[in-house]
Amino acid sequence: EAQVTQNPRYLITVTGKKLTVTCSQNMNHEYMSWYRQDPGLGLRQIYYSMNVEVTDKGDVPEGYKVSRKEKRNFPLILESPSPNQTSLYFCASSLEGAPNEKLFFGSGTQLSVL
Amino acid sequence: AQKITQTQPGMFVQEKEAVTLDCTYDTSDPSYGLFWYKQPSSGEMIFLIYQGSYDQQNATEGRYSLNFQKARKSANLVISASQLGDSAMYFCAMRDAGGTSYGKLTFGQGTILTVHP
């Protein structure tokens, strides 16, 4: 089954404790991205990647890191999480990133930073 | 820069009636795609419908149709014959091919739709 898999589904952590949210897709997509969703703000892009070893900042990259060493994986790293990073996070992918391609989304990760 | 605006934080509709969710957008690129996604209370993002900037006809997918008015830069979602299961958050989104924003999907703030029995 074609899918984007995110883990974990829920995560509670404390300020400053490094964490990684994993994202993997099995559709051989070149384009992958991370979003955070906050009430009243919709989804905002954190980082995106057009291909292996190619990553770019989105609208809200501060406090986040990503890497794209393999085509299928695109982990999101919070080196020193803070409470303002409490949010619902989505990983998404599409074939090449063209305007006519819909995004396939993971099931989301609800992160709480205490 | 891309921008998407959804001006209706919440909408109510009676079951079996039609409802229109508003979306306006702004982009300087002539090539772009417009999308609607549904997010039920379970949280997943479900793709509903797509409209390309060069498409001559409005997109339709079952009970969903997109009222595309290019000159007004609007892409309203019409849901016909509403069902209780349509109660959810709805997001309008856009992708364009322009410069540094290539590949990026920009979302609106969302509209919460509640369907009453």
PDB file of C-alpha atoms in Angstrom, chain B:
ATOM      1  CA  ALA B   1       4.834  35.314  -2.782  1.00  0.00           C
ATOM      2  CA  GLN B   2       2.040  32.818  -2.492  1.00  0.00           C
ATOM      3  CA  LYS B   3      -0.914  33.535  -0.260  1.00  0.00           C
ATOM      4  CA  ILE B   4      -4.124  31.675   0.488  1.00  0.00           C
ATOM      5  CA  THR B   5      -7.016  33.175   2.439  1.00  0.00           C
ATOM      6  CA  GLN B   6      -9.985  31.378   3.927  1.00  0.00           C
ATOM      7  CA  THR B   7     -12.228  33.961   5.537  1.00  0.00           C
ATOM      8  CA  GLN B   8     -14.757  31.600   7.141  1.00  0.00           C
ATOM      9  CA  PRO B   9     -13.445  30.196  10.435  1.00  0.00           C
ATOM     10  CA  GLY B  10     -16.608  28.124  10.813  1.00  0.00           C
ATOM     11  CA  MET B  11     -19.611  27.152   8.726  1.00  0.00           C
ATOM     12  CA  PHE B  12     -22.834  25.331   9.543  1.00  0.00           C
ATOM     13  CA  VAL B  13     -25.038  23.444   7.108  1.00  0.00           C
ATOM     14  CA  GLN B  14     -28.100  21.258   7.360  1.00  0.00           C
ATOM     15  CA  GLU B  15     -27.744  17.657   6.268  1.00  0.00           C
ATOM     16  CA  LYS B  16     -28.558  17.134   2.555  1.00  0.00           C
ATOM     17  CA  GLU B  17     -28.065  20.806   1.725  1.00  0.00           C
ATOM     18  CA  ALA B  18     -25.205  22.267  -0.299  1.00  0.00           C
ATOM     19  CA  VAL B  19     -22.481  24.440   1.194  1.00  0.00           C
ATOM     20  CA  THR B  20     -19.752  26.635  -0.269  1.00  0.00           C
ATOM     21  CA  LEU B  21     -16.395  27.124   1.431  1.00  0.00           C
ATOM     22  CA  ASP B  22     -14.533  30.213   0.296  1.00  0.00           C
ATOM     23  CA  CYS B  23     -10.917  30.446  -0.771  1.00  0.00           C
ATOM     24  CA  THR B  24      -8.993  33.272  -2.394  1.00  0.00           C
ATOM     25  CA  TYR B  25      -5.391  33.106  -3.476  1.00  0.00           C
ATOM     26  CA  ASP B  26      -2.593  35.280  -4.680  1.00  0.00           C
ATOM     27  CA  THR B  27       0.364  34.369  -6.853  1.00  0.00           C
ATOM     28  CA  SER B  28       2.349  36.051  -9.590  1.00  0.00           C
ATOM     29  CA  ASP B  29       3.061  32.786 -11.372  1.00  0.00           C
ATOM     30  CA  PRO B  30       0.779  31.823 -14.290  1.00  0.00           C
ATOM     31  CA  SER B  31       1.206  28.093 -13.615  1.00  0.00           C
ATOM     32  CA  TYR B  32      -0.259  26.876 -10.350  1.00  0.00           C
ATOM     33  CA  GLY B  33      -2.429  24.215  -8.819  1.00  0.00           C
ATOM     34  CA  LEU B  34      -5.203  24.600  -6.285  1.00  0.00           C
ATOM     35  CA  PHE B  35      -6.122  21.854  -3.836  1.00  0.00           C
ATOM     36  CA  TRP B  36      -8.671  21.173  -1.158  1.00  0.00           C
ATOM     37  CA  TYR B  37      -7.967  18.851   1.728  1.00  0.00           C
ATOM     38  CA  LYS B  38     -10.279  17.574   4.446  1.00  0.00           C
ATOM     39  CA  GLN B  39      -9.101  16.969   8.000  1.00  0.00           C
ATOM     40  CA  PRO B  40     -11.573  15.031  10.150  1.00  0.00           C
ATOM     41  CA  SER B  41     -11.301  14.990  13.922  1.00  0.00           C
ATOM     42  CA  SER B  42      -8.980  11.980  13.666  1.00  0.00           C
ATOM     43  CA  GLY B  43      -6.381  14.326  12.205  1.00  0.00           C
ATOM     44  CA  GLU B  44      -5.392  12.817   8.867  1.00  0.00           C
ATOM     45  CA  MET B  45      -5.232  14.953   5.731  1.00  0.00           C
ATOM     46  CA  ILE B  46      -7.505  13.690   2.959  1.00  0.00           C
ATOM     47  CA  PHE B  47      -7.136  15.015  -0.581  1.00  0.00           C
ATOM     48  CA  LEU B  48     -10.481  16.062  -2.092  1.00  0.00           C
ATOM     49  CA  ILE B  49     -10.045  17.906  -5.363  1.00  0.00           C
ATOM     50  CA  TYR B  50      -7.522  19.621  -7.656  1.00  0.00           C
ATOM     51  CA  GLN B  51      -7.811  22.503 -10.142  1.00  0.00           C
ATOM     52  CA  GLY B  52      -5.017  23.537 -12.490  1.00  0.00           C
ATOM     53  CA  SER B  53      -4.573  27.170 -13.486  1.00  0.00           C
ATOM     54  CA  TYR B  54      -4.885  26.305 -17.169  1.00  0.00           C
ATOM     55  CA  ASP B  55      -7.895  24.049 -16.785  1.00  0.00           C
ATOM     56  CA  GLN B  56     -10.846  25.370 -18.773  1.00  0.00           C
ATOM     57  CA  GLN B  57     -13.499  23.588 -16.774  1.00  0.00           C
ATOM     58  CA  ASN B  58     -14.220  23.512 -13.069  1.00  0.00           C
ATOM     59  CA  ALA B  59     -13.036  20.364 -11.365  1.00  0.00           C
ATOM     60  CA  THR B  60     -15.546  17.896  -9.936  1.00  0.00           C
ATOM     61  CA  GLU B  61     -15.094  14.792  -7.796  1.00  0.00           C
ATOM     62  CA  GLY B  62     -18.332  13.146  -6.762  1.00  0.00           C
ATOM     63  CA  ARG B  63     -20.145  15.515  -4.390  1.00  0.00           C
ATOM     64  CA  TYR B  64     -17.244  17.981  -4.464  1.00  0.00           C
ATOM     65  CA  SER B  65     -16.835  20.672  -7.075  1.00  0.00           C
ATOM     66  CA  LEU B  66     -14.487  23.595  -7.309  1.00  0.00           C
ATOM     67  CA  ASN B  67     -15.867  26.955  -8.411  1.00  0.00           C
ATOM     68  CA  PHE B  68     -12.769  28.384 -10.087  1.00  0.00           C
ATOM     69  CA  GLN B  69     -12.881  32.082 -10.938  1.00  0.00           C
ATOM     70  CA  LYS B  70      -9.436  32.903 -12.220  1.00  0.00           C
ATOM     71  CA  ALA B  71      -9.918  36.644 -12.697  1.00  0.00           C
ATOM     72  CA  ARG B  72     -11.122  36.965  -9.107  1.00  0.00           C
ATOM     73  CA  LYS B  73      -8.449  34.561  -7.875  1.00  0.00           C
ATOM     74  CA  SER B  74     -10.981  32.459  -6.047  1.00  0.00           C
ATOM     75  CA  ALA B  75     -11.298  28.687  -5.749  1.00  0.00           C
ATOM     76  CA  ASN B  76     -14.361  27.930  -3.668  1.00  0.00           C
ATOM     77  CA  LEU B  77     -15.245  24.375  -2.692  1.00  0.00           C
ATOM     78  CA  VAL B  78     -18.870  23.350  -3.138  1.00  0.00           C
ATOM     79  CA  ILE B  79     -20.125  20.289  -1.288  1.00  0.00           C
ATOM     80  CA  SER B  80     -23.491  19.099  -2.490  1.00  0.00           C
ATOM     81  CA  ALA B  81     -25.928  17.008  -0.437  1.00  0.00           C
ATOM     82  CA  SER B  82     -23.989  17.389   2.816  1.00  0.00           C
ATOM     83  CA  GLN B  83     -23.594  14.346   5.032  1.00  0.00           C
ATOM     84  CA  LEU B  84     -22.843  14.105   8.745  1.00  0.00           C
ATOM     85  CA  GLY B  85     -19.457  12.660   7.840  1.00  0.00           C
ATOM     86  CA  ASP B  86     -18.561  15.896   6.067  1.00  0.00           C
ATOM     87  CA  SER B  87     -18.098  17.592   9.447  1.00  0.00           C
ATOM     88  CA  ALA B  88     -14.398  18.392   9.489  1.00  0.00           C
ATOM     89  CA  MET B  89     -11.763  21.070   8.957  1.00  0.00           C
ATOM     90  CA  TYR B  90     -11.252  21.998   5.299  1.00  0.00           C
ATOM     91  CA  PHE B  91      -8.059  23.494   3.917  1.00  0.00           C
ATOM     92  CA  CYS B  92      -7.510  25.252   0.640  1.00  0.00           C
ATOM     93  CA  ALA B  93      -3.944  25.071  -0.662  1.00  0.00           C
ATOM     94  CA  MET B  94      -1.888  26.166  -3.649  1.00  0.00           C
ATOM     95  CA  ARG B  95       1.299  25.131  -5.390  1.00  0.00           C
ATOM     96  CA  ASP B  96       3.006  27.163  -8.074  1.00  0.00           C
ATOM     97  CA  ALA B  97       6.057  26.815 -10.290  1.00  0.00           C
ATOM     98  CA  GLY B  98       7.584  30.173  -9.508  1.00  0.00           C
ATOM     99  CA  GLY B  99      11.211  30.572  -8.580  1.00  0.00           C
ATOM    100  CA  THR B 100      12.145  29.891  -5.002  1.00  0.00           C
ATOM    101  CA  SER B 101       8.665  28.713  -4.071  1.00  0.00           C
ATOM    102  CA  TYR B 102       8.702  25.809  -6.545  1.00  0.00           C
ATOM    103  CA  GLY B 103       7.289  22.697  -4.942  1.00  0.00           C
ATOM    104  CA  LYS B 104       5.894  24.487  -1.937  1.00  0.00           C
ATOM    105  CA  LEU B 105       2.287  23.939  -0.925  1.00  0.00           C
ATOM    106  CA  THR B 106       0.824  26.965   0.851  1.00  0.00           C
ATOM    107  CA  PHE B 107      -2.257  26.454   3.005  1.00  0.00           C
ATOM    108  CA  GLY B 108      -5.079  28.687   4.126  1.00  0.00           C
ATOM    109  CA  GLN B 109      -6.150  28.972   7.746  1.00  0.00           C
ATOM    110  CA  GLY B 110      -8.893  26.394   7.375  1.00  0.00           C
ATOM    111  CA  THR B 111     -12.684  26.348   7.765  1.00  0.00           C
ATOM    112  CA  ILE B 112     -14.453  24.129  10.266  1.00  0.00           C
ATOM    113  CA  LEU B 113     -17.624  22.714   8.732  1.00  0.00           C
ATOM    114  CA  THR B 114     -20.361  21.358  10.968  1.00  0.00           C
ATOM    115  CA  VAL B 115     -23.220  19.414   9.422  1.00  0.00           C
ATOM    116  CA  HIS B 116     -26.434  19.359  11.464  1.00  0.00           C
ATOM    117  CA  PRO B 117     -28.914  16.464  11.193  1.00  0.00           C
TER     118      PRO B 117
END
